[in-house]
Amino acid sequence: MTAAALPCPIFDFHARLLPRPGATEDLLTTMAGAGIAGAAVAAGGVVGLDVLSAQITYGGYSTATPANDAVLAACAASGGRLVPFYFANPHAGVRAYRAQVDAYRGLELSPAVHGLSFDDPRTRDYVAVASDAGHPVYVVCLGRPGTRPADLVALAARFPRTTFVFGHCGHTGIDIAGIDMIAARENVVAETSGCFGVVVRHALSRLGPRRVLFGTEYPLQHPAVELAKYASLDLSADDWRQVAWHNARRILREEYP
């Protein structure tokens, strides 16, 4: 289903820009075809999917630095449709993010890519800068100690003024327990790309529509797939407006066309 059948504008809270020619044009064309007005964008392709899946399952990490400058340039040329998130490499330190923090609108931390736990001092250094800048922090939890939903809750308790985004509603696609774990922390919200429809419904029930965000994980997932998932849930128009538009505007502290 396209956005034409849905009663409000849509903001995609989680898309990626691959480091290849034409990636920005492909993203904007796909968004337009799906009726998506804006997207929060972070660097993609930091490691290959074979490496990423192995690290998620078996452990390990990369020290690669994401192509943040390319994301920033693409967003600047997008006419306001793309909003840049800084993809942290905690192994390299926080200096580059701190120096450019005003150019970005959010931060992403990925234990699956870089391997660091939420209680690692290098992780907390990044979150401290994000907190001072008013940036939301997007994370995807794993099943390993230090990166589980309970560890995210502990990190969120350290930074109660910062909004943390529970990416994909967990890494398994069916992390009902993770949603229940974050429910008590009001500064943690859930982003739903890649998870099952039953998980979205549970997040809406357990957290409320104001704490759920629409996302796609483009280009790994086409927006039409995520829109169809929501269409199957038959949400009220008010709930869909919260999830698809108003929550993103509130969390990012910006207005979008």
PDB file of C-alpha atoms in Angstrom, residues 23-218:
ATOM      1  CA  ALA A  23      22.296   6.783  -3.739  1.00  0.00           C
ATOM      2  CA  THR A  24      20.699  10.111  -2.796  1.00  0.00           C
ATOM      3  CA  GLU A  25      18.635  10.277  -5.978  1.00  0.00           C
ATOM      4  CA  ASP A  26      17.479   6.691  -5.496  1.00  0.00           C
ATOM      5  CA  LEU A  27      16.423   7.415  -1.918  1.00  0.00           C
ATOM      6  CA  LEU A  28      14.494  10.569  -2.830  1.00  0.00           C
ATOM      7  CA  THR A  29      12.806   8.856  -5.784  1.00  0.00           C
ATOM      8  CA  THR A  30      11.739   5.934  -3.609  1.00  0.00           C
ATOM      9  CA  MET A  31      10.428   8.275  -0.927  1.00  0.00           C
ATOM     10  CA  ALA A  32       8.417  10.244  -3.474  1.00  0.00           C
ATOM     11  CA  GLY A  33       6.933   7.070  -4.943  1.00  0.00           C
ATOM     12  CA  ALA A  34       5.840   5.912  -1.491  1.00  0.00           C
ATOM     13  CA  GLY A  35       4.481   9.313  -0.448  1.00  0.00           C
ATOM     14  CA  ILE A  36       7.099   9.854   2.256  1.00  0.00           C
ATOM     15  CA  ALA A  37       7.743  13.541   2.847  1.00  0.00           C
ATOM     16  CA  GLY A  38      10.919  13.361   4.937  1.00  0.00           C
ATOM     17  CA  ALA A  39      13.432  10.955   6.411  1.00  0.00           C
ATOM     18  CA  ALA A  40      16.103  10.806   9.080  1.00  0.00           C
ATOM     19  CA  VAL A  41      19.193   9.478   7.321  1.00  0.00           C
ATOM     20  CA  ALA A  42      22.350   7.825   8.616  1.00  0.00           C
ATOM     21  CA  ALA A  43      25.296   6.322   6.782  1.00  0.00           C
ATOM     22  CA  GLY A  44      24.881   2.797   5.452  1.00  0.00           C
ATOM     23  CA  GLY A  45      27.268   0.177   4.170  1.00  0.00           C
ATOM     24  CA  VAL A  46      29.743   0.583   7.025  1.00  0.00           C
ATOM     25  CA  VAL A  47      30.321  -3.179   6.925  1.00  0.00           C
ATOM     26  CA  GLY A  48      28.956  -5.784   4.540  1.00  0.00           C
ATOM     27  CA  LEU A  49      25.756  -7.587   5.438  1.00  0.00           C
ATOM     28  CA  ASP A  50      27.632 -10.876   5.732  1.00  0.00           C
ATOM     29  CA  VAL A  51      29.973  -9.333   8.299  1.00  0.00           C
ATOM     30  CA  LEU A  52      27.145  -7.554  10.101  1.00  0.00           C
ATOM     31  CA  SER A  53      25.033 -10.695  10.431  1.00  0.00           C
ATOM     32  CA  ALA A  54      28.025 -12.666  11.705  1.00  0.00           C
ATOM     33  CA  GLN A  55      28.833  -9.995  14.291  1.00  0.00           C
ATOM     34  CA  ILE A  56      25.243  -9.923  15.512  1.00  0.00           C
ATOM     35  CA  THR A  57      25.212 -13.698  15.952  1.00  0.00           C
ATOM     36  CA  TYR A  58      28.758 -14.559  16.974  1.00  0.00           C
ATOM     37  CA  GLY A  59      30.314 -11.301  18.200  1.00  0.00           C
ATOM     38  CA  GLY A  60      33.168  -9.250  16.885  1.00  0.00           C
ATOM     39  CA  TYR A  61      33.322  -5.640  15.791  1.00  0.00           C
ATOM     40  CA  SER A  62      34.557  -3.171  13.200  1.00  0.00           C
ATOM     41  CA  THR A  63      36.535   0.021  13.727  1.00  0.00           C
ATOM     42  CA  ALA A  64      35.360   1.507  10.408  1.00  0.00           C
ATOM     43  CA  THR A  65      34.213   5.118  10.368  1.00  0.00           C
ATOM     44  CA  PRO A  66      30.855   5.729   8.618  1.00  0.00           C
ATOM     45  CA  ALA A  67      30.589   8.214   5.751  1.00  0.00           C
ATOM     46  CA  ASN A  68      28.998  10.983   7.799  1.00  0.00           C
ATOM     47  CA  ASP A  69      30.244  13.809   5.582  1.00  0.00           C
ATOM     48  CA  ALA A  70      28.471  12.285   2.574  1.00  0.00           C
ATOM     49  CA  VAL A  71      25.234  12.091   4.568  1.00  0.00           C
ATOM     50  CA  LEU A  72      25.575  15.713   5.619  1.00  0.00           C
ATOM     51  CA  ALA A  73      26.130  16.850   2.019  1.00  0.00           C
ATOM     52  CA  ALA A  74      23.172  14.826   0.729  1.00  0.00           C
ATOM     53  CA  CYS A  75      20.860  16.229   3.371  1.00  0.00           C
ATOM     54  CA  ALA A  76      21.985  19.784   2.706  1.00  0.00           C
ATOM     55  CA  ALA A  77      21.085  19.387  -0.980  1.00  0.00           C
ATOM     56  CA  SER A  78      17.714  17.702  -0.362  1.00  0.00           C
ATOM     57  CA  GLY A  79      15.580  20.787   0.145  1.00  0.00           C
ATOM     58  CA  GLY A  80      14.781  19.801   3.727  1.00  0.00           C
ATOM     59  CA  ARG A  81      13.518  16.312   2.878  1.00  0.00           C
ATOM     60  CA  LEU A  82      16.491  14.515   4.471  1.00  0.00           C
ATOM     61  CA  VAL A  83      17.594  15.048   8.070  1.00  0.00           C
ATOM     62  CA  PRO A  84      21.169  13.987   8.982  1.00  0.00           C
ATOM     63  CA  PHE A  85      22.047  11.644  11.840  1.00  0.00           C
ATOM     64  CA  TYR A  86      25.666  11.214  12.867  1.00  0.00           C
ATOM     65  CA  PHE A  87      26.714   7.551  12.911  1.00  0.00           C
ATOM     66  CA  ALA A  88      29.231   7.259  15.721  1.00  0.00           C
ATOM     67  CA  ASN A  89      32.459   5.304  15.624  1.00  0.00           C
ATOM     68  CA  PRO A  90      33.252   5.161  19.343  1.00  0.00           C
ATOM     69  CA  HIS A  91      36.661   3.620  18.596  1.00  0.00           C
ATOM     70  CA  ALA A  92      37.712   6.917  17.002  1.00  0.00           C
ATOM     71  CA  GLY A  93      36.567   9.173  19.833  1.00  0.00           C
ATOM     72  CA  VAL A  94      33.977  11.911  19.998  1.00  0.00           C
ATOM     73  CA  ARG A  95      35.943  14.899  18.697  1.00  0.00           C
ATOM     74  CA  ALA A  96      34.563  14.935  15.139  1.00  0.00           C
ATOM     75  CA  TYR A  97      30.952  14.689  16.331  1.00  0.00           C
ATOM     76  CA  ARG A  98      31.457  17.422  18.894  1.00  0.00           C
ATOM     77  CA  ALA A  99      33.014  19.722  16.280  1.00  0.00           C
ATOM     78  CA  GLN A 100      30.062  19.294  13.873  1.00  0.00           C
ATOM     79  CA  VAL A 101      27.247  18.653  16.299  1.00  0.00           C
ATOM     80  CA  ASP A 102      25.168  21.659  15.214  1.00  0.00           C
ATOM     81  CA  ALA A 103      25.055  20.349  11.642  1.00  0.00           C
ATOM     82  CA  TYR A 104      23.291  17.131  12.674  1.00  0.00           C
ATOM     83  CA  ARG A 105      19.867  16.387  14.136  1.00  0.00           C
ATOM     84  CA  GLY A 106      20.542  13.072  15.869  1.00  0.00           C
ATOM     85  CA  LEU A 107      23.050  10.370  16.763  1.00  0.00           C
ATOM     86  CA  GLU A 108      23.200   6.662  15.941  1.00  0.00           C
ATOM     87  CA  LEU A 109      25.126   4.109  18.010  1.00  0.00           C
ATOM     88  CA  SER A 110      25.468   0.531  16.755  1.00  0.00           C
ATOM     89  CA  PRO A 111      26.837  -2.227  18.990  1.00  0.00           C
ATOM     90  CA  ALA A 112      26.249  -4.594  16.047  1.00  0.00           C
ATOM     91  CA  VAL A 113      28.800  -2.670  13.966  1.00  0.00           C
ATOM     92  CA  HIS A 114      31.288  -1.316  16.496  1.00  0.00           C
ATOM     93  CA  GLY A 115      30.809  -3.828  19.296  1.00  0.00           C
ATOM     94  CA  LEU A 116      30.781  -1.486  22.287  1.00  0.00           C
ATOM     95  CA  SER A 117      28.354  -1.824  25.169  1.00  0.00           C
ATOM     96  CA  PHE A 118      26.003   0.891  26.365  1.00  0.00           C
ATOM     97  CA  ASP A 119      28.001   1.292  29.590  1.00  0.00           C
ATOM     98  CA  ASP A 120      31.347   1.731  27.821  1.00  0.00           C
ATOM     99  CA  PRO A 121      32.800   5.198  28.592  1.00  0.00           C
ATOM    100  CA  ARG A 122      33.274   5.815  24.863  1.00  0.00           C
ATOM    101  CA  THR A 123      29.569   5.237  24.301  1.00  0.00           C
ATOM    102  CA  ARG A 124      28.622   7.519  27.177  1.00  0.00           C
ATOM    103  CA  ASP A 125      30.892  10.258  25.808  1.00  0.00           C
ATOM    104  CA  TYR A 126      28.876  10.314  22.600  1.00  0.00           C
ATOM    105  CA  VAL A 127      25.569  10.342  24.429  1.00  0.00           C
ATOM    106  CA  ALA A 128      26.733  13.237  26.597  1.00  0.00           C
ATOM    107  CA  VAL A 129      27.417  15.337  23.493  1.00  0.00           C
ATOM    108  CA  ALA A 130      24.069  14.339  21.988  1.00  0.00           C
ATOM    109  CA  SER A 131      22.301  15.204  25.228  1.00  0.00           C
ATOM    110  CA  ASP A 132      23.838  18.680  25.353  1.00  0.00           C
ATOM    111  CA  ALA A 133      22.809  19.252  21.717  1.00  0.00           C
ATOM    112  CA  GLY A 134      19.253  17.996  22.214  1.00  0.00           C
ATOM    113  CA  HIS A 135      19.777  15.130  19.768  1.00  0.00           C
ATOM    114  CA  PRO A 136      17.789  11.892  19.935  1.00  0.00           C
ATOM    115  CA  VAL A 137      19.960   8.752  20.085  1.00  0.00           C
ATOM    116  CA  TYR A 138      19.058   5.821  17.819  1.00  0.00           C
ATOM    117  CA  VAL A 139      20.275   2.389  18.947  1.00  0.00           C
ATOM    118  CA  VAL A 140      19.592  -1.256  18.130  1.00  0.00           C
ATOM    119  CA  CYS A 141      19.905  -3.624  21.053  1.00  0.00           C
ATOM    120  CA  LEU A 142      21.495  -7.063  20.819  1.00  0.00           C
ATOM    121  CA  GLY A 143      21.264 -10.200  22.936  1.00  0.00           C
ATOM    122  CA  ARG A 144      24.707  -9.807  24.513  1.00  0.00           C
ATOM    123  CA  PRO A 145      25.440  -8.402  27.979  1.00  0.00           C
ATOM    124  CA  GLY A 146      25.877  -4.656  27.856  1.00  0.00           C
ATOM    125  CA  THR A 147      23.707  -4.207  24.763  1.00  0.00           C
ATOM    126  CA  ARG A 148      20.353  -5.630  25.885  1.00  0.00           C
ATOM    127  CA  PRO A 149      17.157  -3.619  26.426  1.00  0.00           C
ATOM    128  CA  ALA A 150      17.871  -3.515  30.170  1.00  0.00           C
ATOM    129  CA  ASP A 151      21.242  -1.917  29.412  1.00  0.00           C
ATOM    130  CA  LEU A 152      19.554   0.649  27.192  1.00  0.00           C
ATOM    131  CA  VAL A 153      17.152   1.431  30.032  1.00  0.00           C
ATOM    132  CA  ALA A 154      20.113   1.971  32.364  1.00  0.00           C
ATOM    133  CA  LEU A 155      21.757   4.315  29.843  1.00  0.00           C
ATOM    134  CA  ALA A 156      18.492   6.226  29.380  1.00  0.00           C
ATOM    135  CA  ALA A 157      18.248   6.641  33.163  1.00  0.00           C
ATOM    136  CA  ARG A 158      21.674   8.342  33.124  1.00  0.00           C
ATOM    137  CA  PHE A 159      20.424  10.842  30.521  1.00  0.00           C
ATOM    138  CA  PRO A 160      16.771  11.459  31.366  1.00  0.00           C
ATOM    139  CA  ARG A 161      16.469  14.565  29.145  1.00  0.00           C
ATOM    140  CA  THR A 162      17.572  12.654  26.048  1.00  0.00           C
ATOM    141  CA  THR A 163      15.217  10.671  23.815  1.00  0.00           C
ATOM    142  CA  PHE A 164      16.508   7.186  22.990  1.00  0.00           C
ATOM    143  CA  VAL A 165      15.066   5.311  20.019  1.00  0.00           C
ATOM    144  CA  PHE A 166      14.753   1.525  20.390  1.00  0.00           C
ATOM    145  CA  GLY A 167      15.537   0.662  16.780  1.00  0.00           C
ATOM    146  CA  HIS A 168      13.561  -2.082  14.995  1.00  0.00           C
ATOM    147  CA  CYS A 169      11.799  -2.805  18.318  1.00  0.00           C
ATOM    148  CA  GLY A 170      14.833  -4.980  19.065  1.00  0.00           C
ATOM    149  CA  HIS A 171      17.054  -7.103  16.842  1.00  0.00           C
ATOM    150  CA  THR A 172      15.000 -10.304  16.714  1.00  0.00           C
ATOM    151  CA  GLY A 173      11.837  -9.022  15.012  1.00  0.00           C
ATOM    152  CA  ILE A 174       9.725 -10.287  17.920  1.00  0.00           C
ATOM    153  CA  ASP A 175      11.240  -8.675  21.017  1.00  0.00           C
ATOM    154  CA  ILE A 176       8.061  -8.329  23.052  1.00  0.00           C
ATOM    155  CA  ALA A 177      10.138  -8.593  26.245  1.00  0.00           C
ATOM    156  CA  GLY A 178      12.293  -5.675  25.099  1.00  0.00           C
ATOM    157  CA  ILE A 179       9.251  -3.474  24.596  1.00  0.00           C
ATOM    158  CA  ASP A 180       8.029  -4.383  28.067  1.00  0.00           C
ATOM    159  CA  MET A 181      11.496  -3.570  29.429  1.00  0.00           C
ATOM    160  CA  ILE A 182      11.613  -0.045  27.973  1.00  0.00           C
ATOM    161  CA  ALA A 183       8.023   0.796  28.923  1.00  0.00           C
ATOM    162  CA  ALA A 184       8.953   2.263  32.310  1.00  0.00           C
ATOM    163  CA  ARG A 185      11.474   4.718  30.770  1.00  0.00           C
ATOM    164  CA  GLU A 186       9.460   7.554  29.253  1.00  0.00           C
ATOM    165  CA  ASN A 187      12.496   8.857  27.352  1.00  0.00           C
ATOM    166  CA  VAL A 188      12.768   5.652  25.302  1.00  0.00           C
ATOM    167  CA  VAL A 189      10.590   5.316  22.202  1.00  0.00           C
ATOM    168  CA  ALA A 190      10.293   2.469  19.682  1.00  0.00           C
ATOM    169  CA  GLU A 191      11.013   2.538  15.936  1.00  0.00           C
ATOM    170  CA  THR A 192       9.353  -0.286  14.035  1.00  0.00           C
ATOM    171  CA  SER A 193      11.196  -1.064  10.804  1.00  0.00           C
ATOM    172  CA  GLY A 194      11.797  -4.769  10.255  1.00  0.00           C
ATOM    173  CA  CYS A 195       9.752  -6.153  13.142  1.00  0.00           C
ATOM    174  CA  PHE A 196       6.574  -8.228  12.927  1.00  0.00           C
ATOM    175  CA  GLY A 197       3.149  -6.609  12.814  1.00  0.00           C
ATOM    176  CA  VAL A 198       2.231  -8.202  16.137  1.00  0.00           C
ATOM    177  CA  VAL A 199       5.208  -6.421  17.687  1.00  0.00           C
ATOM    178  CA  VAL A 200       4.050  -3.055  16.351  1.00  0.00           C
ATOM    179  CA  ARG A 201       0.622  -3.680  17.815  1.00  0.00           C
ATOM    180  CA  HIS A 202       2.164  -4.591  21.176  1.00  0.00           C
ATOM    181  CA  ALA A 203       4.332  -1.458  21.129  1.00  0.00           C
ATOM    182  CA  LEU A 204       1.310   0.723  20.437  1.00  0.00           C
ATOM    183  CA  SER A 205      -0.624  -0.926  23.271  1.00  0.00           C
ATOM    184  CA  ARG A 206       2.214  -1.021  25.814  1.00  0.00           C
ATOM    185  CA  LEU A 207       3.910   2.307  25.074  1.00  0.00           C
ATOM    186  CA  GLY A 208       1.080   4.300  23.526  1.00  0.00           C
ATOM    187  CA  PRO A 209       1.056   5.906  20.068  1.00  0.00           C
ATOM    188  CA  ARG A 210       3.182   8.874  21.231  1.00  0.00           C
ATOM    189  CA  ARG A 211       6.148   6.536  21.800  1.00  0.00           C
ATOM    190  CA  VAL A 212       6.142   4.709  18.457  1.00  0.00           C
ATOM    191  CA  LEU A 213       7.892   5.865  15.259  1.00  0.00           C
ATOM    192  CA  PHE A 214       7.487   4.764  11.668  1.00  0.00           C
ATOM    193  CA  GLY A 215      10.729   3.761   9.925  1.00  0.00           C
ATOM    194  CA  THR A 216      11.792   1.750   6.892  1.00  0.00           C
ATOM    195  CA  GLU A 217      15.498   0.782   7.094  1.00  0.00           C
ATOM    196  CA  TYR A 218      15.720   1.705   3.403  1.00  0.00           C
TER     197      TYR A 218
END
